[in-house]
CSV table of C-alpha atoms in Angstrom, one decimal:
chain,number,residue,atom,x,y,z
A,1,MET,CA,23.0,-9.8,-39.8
A,2,ALA,CA,21.6,-7.4,-42.3
A,3,GLY,CA,17.9,-6.5,-41.8
A,4,GLN,CA,17.8,-7.6,-38.2
A,5,PRO,CA,17.1,-5.0,-35.4
A,6,GLY,CA,20.1,-4.2,-33.3
A,7,GLY,CA,18.5,-5.5,-30.0
A,8,ALA,CA,16.4,-8.4,-31.5
A,9,ALA,CA,17.1,-11.9,-30.1
A,10,LEU,CA,17.5,-14.6,-32.8
A,11,SER,CA,16.2,-18.2,-33.1
A,12,CYS,CA,16.8,-21.2,-35.3
A,13,PRO,CA,14.3,-21.5,-38.2
A,14,GLN,CA,14.4,-25.3,-37.7
A,15,CYS,CA,13.9,-25.9,-34.0
A,16,GLY,CA,13.3,-22.4,-32.6
A,17,SER,CA,16.3,-22.5,-30.2
A,18,GLY,CA,18.0,-19.2,-29.3
A,19,LEU,CA,21.1,-18.3,-31.3
A,20,PRO,CA,23.9,-15.8,-31.0
A,21,PRO,CA,23.9,-12.9,-33.5
A,22,HIS,CA,26.7,-14.4,-35.8
A,23,ALA,CA,26.0,-18.2,-35.5
A,24,ARG,CA,26.8,-20.4,-38.5
A,25,PHE,CA,24.9,-23.4,-37.3
A,26,CYS,CA,22.3,-24.2,-34.5
A,27,GLY,CA,24.0,-25.7,-31.4
A,28,THR,CA,20.8,-27.7,-30.6
A,29,CYS,CA,19.7,-29.3,-33.9
A,30,GLY,CA,22.8,-28.7,-36.1
A,31,GLN,CA,20.9,-26.8,-38.7
A,32,THR,CA,23.3,-25.0,-41.0
A,33,LEU,CA,22.5,-21.3,-41.2
A,34,SER,CA,24.3,-20.5,-44.6
A,35,GLY,CA,21.3,-18.4,-45.8
A,36,ARG,CA,21.4,-16.4,-42.5
A,37,ILE,CA,17.6,-16.5,-42.4
A,38,LEU,CA,17.0,-16.0,-38.7
A,39,VAL,CA,13.8,-15.2,-37.0
A,40,PRO,CA,13.6,-12.7,-34.1
A,41,ARG,CA,12.5,-14.5,-30.9
A,42,PRO,CA,9.2,-13.1,-29.6
A,43,ARG,CA,9.6,-11.0,-26.5
A,44,ALA,CA,7.4,-11.6,-23.5
A,45,ARG,CA,4.7,-9.1,-23.1
A,46,ALA,CA,4.7,-6.9,-20.0
A,47,ALA,CA,2.1,-7.7,-17.4
A,48,PRO,CA,-0.9,-5.3,-17.7
A,49,VAL,CA,-0.8,-2.5,-15.2
A,50,ASP,CA,-3.8,-2.1,-13.0
A,51,GLU,CA,-4.7,1.5,-13.7
A,52,PRO,CA,-6.9,3.5,-11.5
A,53,ALA,CA,-10.5,3.7,-12.5
A,54,THR,CA,-10.7,7.4,-11.7
A,55,PRO,CA,-9.0,10.2,-13.6
A,56,PRO,CA,-5.6,11.2,-12.1
A,57,ASP,CA,-6.9,14.6,-11.0
A,58,THR,CA,-9.9,13.3,-9.1
A,59,VAL,CA,-9.7,12.8,-5.3
A,60,THR,CA,-11.1,9.5,-4.0
A,61,PRO,CA,-12.4,9.0,-0.5
A,62,ALA,CA,-10.9,5.9,1.2
A,63,GLY,CA,-13.1,2.8,1.7
A,64,GLY,CA,-13.9,1.3,5.1
A,65,GLY,CA,-11.7,-1.9,4.7
A,66,VAL,CA,-8.5,-0.1,3.9
A,67,ARG,CA,-9.1,2.6,6.6
A,68,CYS,CA,-9.6,-0.2,9.3
A,69,ALA,CA,-6.4,-1.9,8.1
A,70,ALA,CA,-4.4,1.4,8.4
A,71,SER,CA,-5.9,2.0,11.9
A,72,LEU,CA,-4.8,-1.5,13.0
A,73,LEU,CA,-1.2,-0.8,11.7
A,74,ASP,CA,-1.2,2.5,13.7
A,75,LEU,CA,-2.4,0.7,16.8
A,76,ALA,CA,0.4,-1.9,16.4
A,77,VAL,CA,2.9,1.0,16.3
A,78,MET,CA,1.4,2.6,19.5
A,79,ILE,CA,1.6,-0.7,21.5
A,80,SER,CA,5.0,-1.7,20.2
A,81,PRO,CA,6.9,-0.2,23.1
A,82,ALA,CA,4.8,-2.3,25.6
A,83,MET,CA,6.6,-5.6,25.1
A,84,PRO,CA,10.2,-4.5,25.6
A,85,LEU,CA,9.4,-2.2,28.4
A,86,SER,CA,7.3,-4.9,30.2
A,87,THR,CA,10.1,-7.4,29.7
A,88,ALA,CA,12.6,-4.9,31.2
A,89,GLY,CA,10.4,-4.3,34.1
A,90,ALA,CA,10.0,-8.0,34.8
A,91,VAL,CA,13.7,-8.6,34.6
A,92,LEU,CA,14.6,-5.7,36.9
A,93,GLY,CA,11.7,-6.4,39.2
A,94,VAL,CA,10.3,-2.8,38.9
A,95,ALA,CA,6.6,-2.8,38.7
A,96,GLU,CA,6.4,0.9,38.0
A,97,VAL,CA,7.8,0.3,34.5
A,98,VAL,CA,4.6,-1.6,33.6
A,99,TYR,CA,2.1,0.7,35.4
A,100,VAL,CA,3.8,4.1,34.6
A,101,VAL,CA,6.4,3.9,31.8
A,102,VAL,CA,4.3,1.8,29.4
A,103,PRO,CA,1.2,4.0,29.4
A,104,VAL,CA,3.4,7.1,29.1
A,105,ALA,CA,5.2,5.5,26.1
A,106,PHE,CA,1.8,4.7,24.5
A,107,VAL,CA,0.6,8.3,24.9
A,108,ALA,CA,3.9,9.6,23.6
A,109,VAL,CA,3.6,7.5,20.4
A,110,TRP,CA,0.0,8.6,20.0
A,111,ILE,CA,1.0,12.3,20.2
A,112,TRP,CA,3.8,11.8,17.8
A,113,LEU,CA,1.3,10.2,15.3
A,114,GLN,CA,-1.1,13.2,15.7
A,115,ILE,CA,1.8,15.7,15.0
A,116,TRP,CA,3.0,13.7,12.0
A,117,GLN,CA,-0.4,13.4,10.3
A,118,GLY,CA,-1.2,17.0,11.3
A,119,LEU,CA,1.7,18.3,9.3
A,120,THR,CA,1.8,15.8,6.4
A,121,GLY,CA,-1.5,13.9,6.5
A,122,ASN,CA,0.4,10.7,7.1
A,123,THR,CA,0.8,8.0,9.7
A,124,PHE,CA,2.6,4.7,9.5
A,125,GLY,CA,-0.6,2.8,8.5
A,126,LYS,CA,-1.7,5.5,6.0
A,127,ALA,CA,1.8,5.6,4.4
A,128,MET,CA,1.9,1.8,4.0
A,129,LEU,CA,-1.6,1.6,2.4
A,130,GLY,CA,-1.7,4.7,0.3
A,131,LEU,CA,-4.0,7.0,2.4
A,132,ARG,CA,-3.8,10.6,3.3
A,133,LEU,CA,-5.7,12.7,5.9
A,134,VAL,CA,-6.7,16.1,4.6
A,135,ARG,CA,-9.0,19.0,5.4
A,136,ALA,CA,-12.3,18.2,3.8
A,137,ALA,CA,-12.9,21.8,2.7
A,138,ASP,CA,-9.7,22.4,0.6
A,139,HIS,CA,-7.7,19.1,0.7
A,140,ARG,CA,-4.7,20.7,2.5
A,141,PRO,CA,-2.7,19.3,5.4
A,142,PRO,CA,-5.1,19.0,8.4
A,143,GLY,CA,-3.1,20.7,11.1
A,144,VAL,CA,-2.1,19.4,14.5
A,145,GLY,CA,-5.1,20.9,16.4
A,146,ALA,CA,-7.6,19.2,14.1
A,147,THR,CA,-5.8,15.8,14.2
A,148,VAL,CA,-5.7,15.9,18.0
A,149,LEU,CA,-9.4,16.8,18.2
A,150,ARG,CA,-10.2,13.9,15.8
A,151,GLY,CA,-8.1,11.5,17.8
A,152,LEU,CA,-9.6,12.5,21.1
A,153,ALA,CA,-13.1,12.1,19.7
A,154,PHE,CA,-12.3,8.6,18.5
A,155,VAL,CA,-10.8,7.6,21.9
A,156,ALA,CA,-13.7,9.2,23.9
A,157,THR,CA,-16.2,7.2,21.9
A,158,LEU,CA,-14.1,4.0,22.3
A,159,GLY,CA,-13.9,3.7,18.6
A,160,LEU,CA,-17.6,3.9,18.0
A,161,ALA,CA,-17.1,7.2,16.0
A,162,GLY,CA,-15.9,5.0,13.1
A,163,LEU,CA,-19.1,3.1,12.8
A,164,PRO,CA,-20.4,5.0,9.7
A,165,VAL,CA,-17.2,3.9,7.9
A,166,LEU,CA,-17.8,0.3,8.7
A,167,LEU,CA,-21.6,0.2,8.1
A,168,SER,CA,-21.7,2.1,4.8
A,169,PRO,CA,-21.1,0.1,1.6
A,170,GLN,CA,-19.7,3.2,0.1
A,171,PRO,CA,-16.8,5.4,1.4
A,172,ALA,CA,-18.3,7.6,4.2
A,173,ALA,CA,-17.1,10.2,6.7
A,174,ALA,CA,-16.9,9.0,10.3
A,175,TRP,CA,-18.2,11.0,13.2
A,176,HIS,CA,-14.8,12.1,14.3
A,177,ASP,CA,-14.0,13.1,10.7
A,178,ARG,CA,-17.1,15.4,10.6
A,179,LEU,CA,-16.3,16.9,14.0
A,180,SER,CA,-12.8,17.8,13.0
A,181,GLY,CA,-13.6,18.8,9.4
A,182,LEU,CA,-11.2,16.2,8.0
A,183,GLY,CA,-11.4,13.4,5.5
A,184,VAL,CA,-9.3,10.4,4.4
A,185,LEU,CA,-8.4,10.1,0.8
A,186,ASP,CA,-7.2,7.0,-1.1
A,187,VAL,CA,-4.2,8.3,-3.1
A,188,THR,CA,-3.7,4.9,-4.8
A,189,THR,CA,-6.8,5.1,-6.9
A,190,GLY,CA,-7.2,8.9,-7.0
A,191,ALA,CA,-5.2,12.1,-6.9
A,192,ASN,CA,-2.9,13.0,-4.0
A,193,PRO,CA,-3.2,16.7,-3.2
A,194,LEU,CA,-0.4,16.5,-0.7
A,195,GLY,CA,2.2,15.0,-3.0
A,196,GLN,CA,2.8,12.6,-5.9
A,197,PRO,CA,-0.4,11.3,-7.6
A,198,ARG,CA,0.7,7.6,-7.3
A,199,GLN,CA,2.1,6.0,-4.2
A,200,ARG,CA,3.9,2.6,-3.9
A,201,THR,CA,2.1,0.7,-1.2
A,202,LEU,CA,1.6,-2.8,0.2
A,203,ARG,CA,-1.7,-3.1,-1.6
A,204,ARG,CA,-1.3,-5.2,-4.8
A,205,THR,CA,-4.8,-4.3,-5.9
A,206,PRO,CA,-5.6,-0.6,-5.4
A,207,ASN,CA,-9.4,-1.0,-5.7
A,208,ARG,CA,-9.7,-3.3,-2.6
A,209,GLY,CA,-9.0,-2.8,1.0
A,210,LEU,CA,-8.0,-6.4,1.6
A,211,ASN,CA,-6.1,-8.5,-0.9
A,212,ARG,CA,-7.4,-11.9,-2.1
A,213,VAL,CA,-5.4,-14.8,-0.7
A,214,VAL,CA,-5.0,-17.8,-3.0
A,215,SER,CA,-5.2,-21.2,-1.4
A,216,PRO,CA,-2.1,-23.4,-2.0
A,217,VAL,CA,-4.3,-26.5,-1.7
A,218,PRO,CA,-5.7,-27.7,-5.0
A,219,VAL,CA,-9.5,-27.6,-5.1
A,220,SER,CA,-11.4,-29.7,-7.7
A,221,GLY,CA,-8.2,-30.3,-9.7
A,222,ARG,CA,-7.2,-26.6,-9.8
A,223,ARG,CA,-5.7,-24.2,-7.4
A,224,GLY,CA,-8.3,-21.9,-5.7
């Protein structure tokens, strides 16, 4: 039809039903289209993109909620060999599997995580939630020695080194961060000095550590 954009969808002027480009009548209401006066169907607007509140070249310290969530994911990775190894030990009747092999596997995974984040600033939990571990002074990869020192300080204090992160309402450096000279950045809301500025993560809302869960049970006539 003359005057219509090439990619525009058309609708019947009588009932609004969708029409093929060269229709002579509406298949829904029977309206004759002799005048060929067709109206483009409005296209659905794209959902608004939740843009970061900070400029793309500004680094953002990670908040306590998302840091704790990333640590729990890393802990799950470290203890993941325990179940299959314990099951194998029980089936084979070899108690040494539980008392020796399982702790060795736990330590081996911990060392692997320290090497990984020492070279790239990443662990499993940090990669999933859009965090990066960097040197606080120049935002470069932390190095294996610094990550091992940081991890040992956390283990030696039984996790108490992370209390400043939990108790502060604003992003704060934990004791093991200060000891090792490292810091955790949120590359979902700020710049990523170790790679791409935006990362695809599990977090639907980049400004919160934990996502809001909507109740499926109606509350006061509406869904909560």
